[in-house]
């Protein structure tokens, strides 16, 4: 993902990346956060990057089950966007790195809402 973000074809002064990170309050989370910070510090990404922490409560875990971390992070990042001064919001999953021209192509559509088609998990034996 970091390599894909580093190579995004878009004006670097008009782009920033916000990472949602789920803190489960354990050593594994602390280690993962340290690794993420180290990767960001050394990745030479040419625009600002930010890390936003979430710590889902029991009610959220019960409500969203295995998707709790992703949903909590999406809610947090959406709130950051709505409270900030950015004009556009592009949400990416960590396992869906975009091609270098994807953002430019989406912006060139000049529409209120759009999304890229993600070809990631083919279903063998199924007809489309």
PDB file of C-alpha atoms in Angstrom:
ATOM      1  CA  UNK A   1       0.000   0.000   0.000  1.00  0.00           C
ATOM      2  CA  UNK A   2       2.769   2.466   0.869  1.00  0.00           C
ATOM      3  CA  UNK A   3       4.488   1.872  -2.483  1.00  0.00           C
ATOM      4  CA  UNK A   4       1.169   2.427  -4.272  1.00  0.00           C
ATOM      5  CA  UNK A   5       0.491   5.640  -2.344  1.00  0.00           C
ATOM      6  CA  UNK A   6       4.003   6.914  -2.961  1.00  0.00           C
ATOM      7  CA  UNK A   7       3.435   6.569  -6.710  1.00  0.00           C
ATOM      8  CA  UNK A   8      -0.017   8.171  -6.932  1.00  0.00           C
ATOM      9  CA  UNK A   9      -0.188  10.399  -9.994  1.00  0.00           C
ATOM     10  CA  UNK A  10      -1.743  13.504  -8.440  1.00  0.00           C
ATOM     11  CA  UNK A  11      -0.417  16.899  -7.269  1.00  0.00           C
ATOM     12  CA  UNK A  12       1.374  16.122  -3.995  1.00  0.00           C
ATOM     13  CA  UNK A  13       0.459  19.504  -2.482  1.00  0.00           C
ATOM     14  CA  UNK A  14      -3.253  18.644  -2.820  1.00  0.00           C
ATOM     15  CA  UNK A  15      -3.166  15.249  -1.170  1.00  0.00           C
ATOM     16  CA  UNK A  16      -2.904  13.869   2.356  1.00  0.00           C
ATOM     17  CA  UNK A  17      -3.422  10.373   3.698  1.00  0.00           C
ATOM     18  CA  UNK A  18      -5.102   9.458   6.971  1.00  0.00           C
ATOM     19  CA  UNK A  19      -4.663   5.941   8.320  1.00  0.00           C
ATOM     20  CA  UNK A  20      -7.223   4.369  10.623  1.00  0.00           C
ATOM     21  CA  UNK A  21      -5.557   2.138  13.214  1.00  0.00           C
ATOM     22  CA  UNK A  22      -7.367  -0.123  15.666  1.00  0.00           C
ATOM     23  CA  UNK A  23      -5.779  -0.238  19.114  1.00  0.00           C
ATOM     24  CA  UNK A  24      -6.895  -3.400  20.869  1.00  0.00           C
ATOM     25  CA  UNK A  25      -4.918  -2.437  23.972  1.00  0.00           C
ATOM     26  CA  UNK A  26      -2.463  -5.321  23.692  1.00  0.00           C
ATOM     27  CA  UNK A  27       1.214  -5.806  22.873  1.00  0.00           C
ATOM     28  CA  UNK A  28       0.413  -6.851  19.311  1.00  0.00           C
ATOM     29  CA  UNK A  29      -1.334  -3.514  18.669  1.00  0.00           C
ATOM     30  CA  UNK A  30       1.554  -1.582  20.191  1.00  0.00           C
ATOM     31  CA  UNK A  31       4.041  -3.461  18.012  1.00  0.00           C
ATOM     32  CA  UNK A  32       1.923  -2.948  14.877  1.00  0.00           C
ATOM     33  CA  UNK A  33       1.640   0.791  15.581  1.00  0.00           C
ATOM     34  CA  UNK A  34       5.406   1.085  16.073  1.00  0.00           C
ATOM     35  CA  UNK A  35       5.951  -0.733  12.777  1.00  0.00           C
ATOM     36  CA  UNK A  36       3.455   1.498  10.940  1.00  0.00           C
ATOM     37  CA  UNK A  37       5.093   4.660  12.268  1.00  0.00           C
ATOM     38  CA  UNK A  38       8.505   3.340  11.225  1.00  0.00           C
ATOM     39  CA  UNK A  39       7.259   2.458   7.749  1.00  0.00           C
ATOM     40  CA  UNK A  40       5.713   5.910   7.297  1.00  0.00           C
ATOM     41  CA  UNK A  41       8.873   7.623   8.512  1.00  0.00           C
ATOM     42  CA  UNK A  42      10.997   5.735   5.989  1.00  0.00           C
ATOM     43  CA  UNK A  43       8.638   5.403   3.017  1.00  0.00           C
ATOM     44  CA  UNK A  44       9.414   8.864   1.613  1.00  0.00           C
ATOM     45  CA  UNK A  45       5.760   9.530   0.865  1.00  0.00           C
ATOM     46  CA  UNK A  46       5.691  13.041  -0.654  1.00  0.00           C
ATOM     47  CA  UNK A  47       2.577  14.307   1.154  1.00  0.00           C
ATOM     48  CA  UNK A  48       1.384  14.463   4.779  1.00  0.00           C
ATOM     49  CA  UNK A  49       0.291  11.261   6.493  1.00  0.00           C
ATOM     50  CA  UNK A  50      -1.680  10.951   9.719  1.00  0.00           C
ATOM     51  CA  UNK A  51      -2.638   8.048  11.964  1.00  0.00           C
ATOM     52  CA  UNK A  52      -6.006   8.064  13.741  1.00  0.00           C
ATOM     53  CA  UNK A  53      -6.551   5.588  16.557  1.00  0.00           C
ATOM     54  CA  UNK A  54      -9.760   3.754  17.326  1.00  0.00           C
ATOM     55  CA  UNK A  55     -10.546   1.480  20.232  1.00  0.00           C
ATOM     56  CA  UNK A  56     -13.941  -0.140  19.665  1.00  0.00           C
ATOM     57  CA  UNK A  57     -16.098  -0.579  22.735  1.00  0.00           C
ATOM     58  CA  UNK A  58     -17.975  -3.792  23.591  1.00  0.00           C
ATOM     59  CA  UNK A  59     -21.206  -2.435  22.086  1.00  0.00           C
ATOM     60  CA  UNK A  60     -19.458  -1.823  18.741  1.00  0.00           C
ATOM     61  CA  UNK A  61     -17.810  -5.254  18.818  1.00  0.00           C
ATOM     62  CA  UNK A  62     -21.166  -6.925  19.516  1.00  0.00           C
ATOM     63  CA  UNK A  63     -22.895  -4.872  16.802  1.00  0.00           C
ATOM     64  CA  UNK A  64     -20.379  -5.275  13.970  1.00  0.00           C
ATOM     65  CA  UNK A  65     -18.652  -8.545  14.845  1.00  0.00           C
ATOM     66  CA  UNK A  66     -15.614  -9.393  12.745  1.00  0.00           C
ATOM     67  CA  UNK A  67     -15.885  -6.128  10.783  1.00  0.00           C
ATOM     68  CA  UNK A  68     -15.748  -3.983  13.900  1.00  0.00           C
ATOM     69  CA  UNK A  69     -12.199  -2.701  13.382  1.00  0.00           C
ATOM     70  CA  UNK A  70     -12.835  -1.689   9.772  1.00  0.00           C
ATOM     71  CA  UNK A  71     -16.180  -0.038  10.526  1.00  0.00           C
ATOM     72  CA  UNK A  72     -14.807   1.826  13.561  1.00  0.00           C
ATOM     73  CA  UNK A  73     -11.918   3.144  11.503  1.00  0.00           C
ATOM     74  CA  UNK A  74     -14.245   4.204   8.677  1.00  0.00           C
ATOM     75  CA  UNK A  75     -16.466   6.091  11.122  1.00  0.00           C
ATOM     76  CA  UNK A  76     -13.458   7.828  12.665  1.00  0.00           C
ATOM     77  CA  UNK A  77     -11.966   8.803   9.307  1.00  0.00           C
ATOM     78  CA  UNK A  78     -15.343  10.040   8.049  1.00  0.00           C
ATOM     79  CA  UNK A  79     -15.676  12.252  11.126  1.00  0.00           C
ATOM     80  CA  UNK A  80     -12.157  13.624  10.562  1.00  0.00           C
ATOM     81  CA  UNK A  81     -13.055  14.424   6.953  1.00  0.00           C
ATOM     82  CA  UNK A  82     -16.354  16.111   7.830  1.00  0.00           C
ATOM     83  CA  UNK A  83     -14.712  18.193  10.581  1.00  0.00           C
ATOM     84  CA  UNK A  84     -11.759  19.146   8.359  1.00  0.00           C
ATOM     85  CA  UNK A  85     -11.312  21.352   5.326  1.00  0.00           C
ATOM     86  CA  UNK A  86     -10.686  18.706   2.651  1.00  0.00           C
ATOM     87  CA  UNK A  87     -12.881  18.737  -0.436  1.00  0.00           C
ATOM     88  CA  UNK A  88     -12.801  15.053  -1.345  1.00  0.00           C
ATOM     89  CA  UNK A  89     -12.686  11.765   0.516  1.00  0.00           C
ATOM     90  CA  UNK A  90     -11.248   8.590  -0.983  1.00  0.00           C
ATOM     91  CA  UNK A  91     -11.336   5.555   1.250  1.00  0.00           C
ATOM     92  CA  UNK A  92      -9.029   2.613   0.578  1.00  0.00           C
ATOM     93  CA  UNK A  93      -8.757  -0.719   2.297  1.00  0.00           C
ATOM     94  CA  UNK A  94      -5.256  -1.766   3.267  1.00  0.00           C
ATOM     95  CA  UNK A  95      -5.473  -4.784   0.998  1.00  0.00           C
ATOM     96  CA  UNK A  96      -6.572  -2.807  -2.079  1.00  0.00           C
ATOM     97  CA  UNK A  97      -3.624  -0.692  -3.236  1.00  0.00           C
ATOM     98  CA  UNK A  98      -4.641   1.602  -6.116  1.00  0.00           C
ATOM     99  CA  UNK A  99      -2.920   1.902  -9.466  1.00  0.00           C
ATOM    100  CA  UNK A 100      -0.881   5.090  -9.910  1.00  0.00           C
ATOM    101  CA  UNK A 101      -3.484   6.784 -12.130  1.00  0.00           C
ATOM    102  CA  UNK A 102      -6.625   5.713 -10.275  1.00  0.00           C
ATOM    103  CA  UNK A 103      -7.142   8.926  -8.299  1.00  0.00           C
ATOM    104  CA  UNK A 104      -6.584  11.116 -11.360  1.00  0.00           C
ATOM    105  CA  UNK A 105      -9.123   9.071 -13.361  1.00  0.00           C
ATOM    106  CA  UNK A 106     -11.697   9.294 -10.566  1.00  0.00           C
ATOM    107  CA  UNK A 107     -11.223  13.066 -10.260  1.00  0.00           C
ATOM    108  CA  UNK A 108     -11.498  13.516 -14.035  1.00  0.00           C
ATOM    109  CA  UNK A 109     -15.035  12.099 -13.894  1.00  0.00           C
ATOM    110  CA  UNK A 110     -16.150  15.399 -12.280  1.00  0.00           C
ATOM    111  CA  UNK A 111     -19.052  13.818 -10.389  1.00  0.00           C
ATOM    112  CA  UNK A 112     -20.247  14.016  -6.790  1.00  0.00           C
ATOM    113  CA  UNK A 113     -19.571  10.367  -5.989  1.00  0.00           C
ATOM    114  CA  UNK A 114     -17.596   7.607  -7.673  1.00  0.00           C
ATOM    115  CA  UNK A 115     -15.611   4.503  -6.824  1.00  0.00           C
ATOM    116  CA  UNK A 116     -13.032   2.318  -8.463  1.00  0.00           C
ATOM    117  CA  UNK A 117     -13.837  -1.267  -9.365  1.00  0.00           C
ATOM    118  CA  UNK A 118     -11.641  -3.554  -7.287  1.00  0.00           C
ATOM    119  CA  UNK A 119     -10.471  -6.804  -8.861  1.00  0.00           C
ATOM    120  CA  UNK A 120      -8.962  -8.552  -5.893  1.00  0.00           C
ATOM    121  CA  UNK A 121     -10.596 -11.778  -4.843  1.00  0.00           C
ATOM    122  CA  UNK A 122     -11.613 -13.860  -7.846  1.00  0.00           C
ATOM    123  CA  UNK A 123     -14.090 -16.641  -7.222  1.00  0.00           C
ATOM    124  CA  UNK A 124     -12.848 -19.718  -9.032  1.00  0.00           C
ATOM    125  CA  UNK A 125     -15.493 -21.574 -10.965  1.00  0.00           C
ATOM    126  CA  UNK A 126     -18.071 -18.788 -10.899  1.00  0.00           C
ATOM    127  CA  UNK A 127     -19.361 -17.123 -14.015  1.00  0.00           C
ATOM    128  CA  UNK A 128     -19.670 -13.330 -13.946  1.00  0.00           C
TER     129      UNK A 128
END
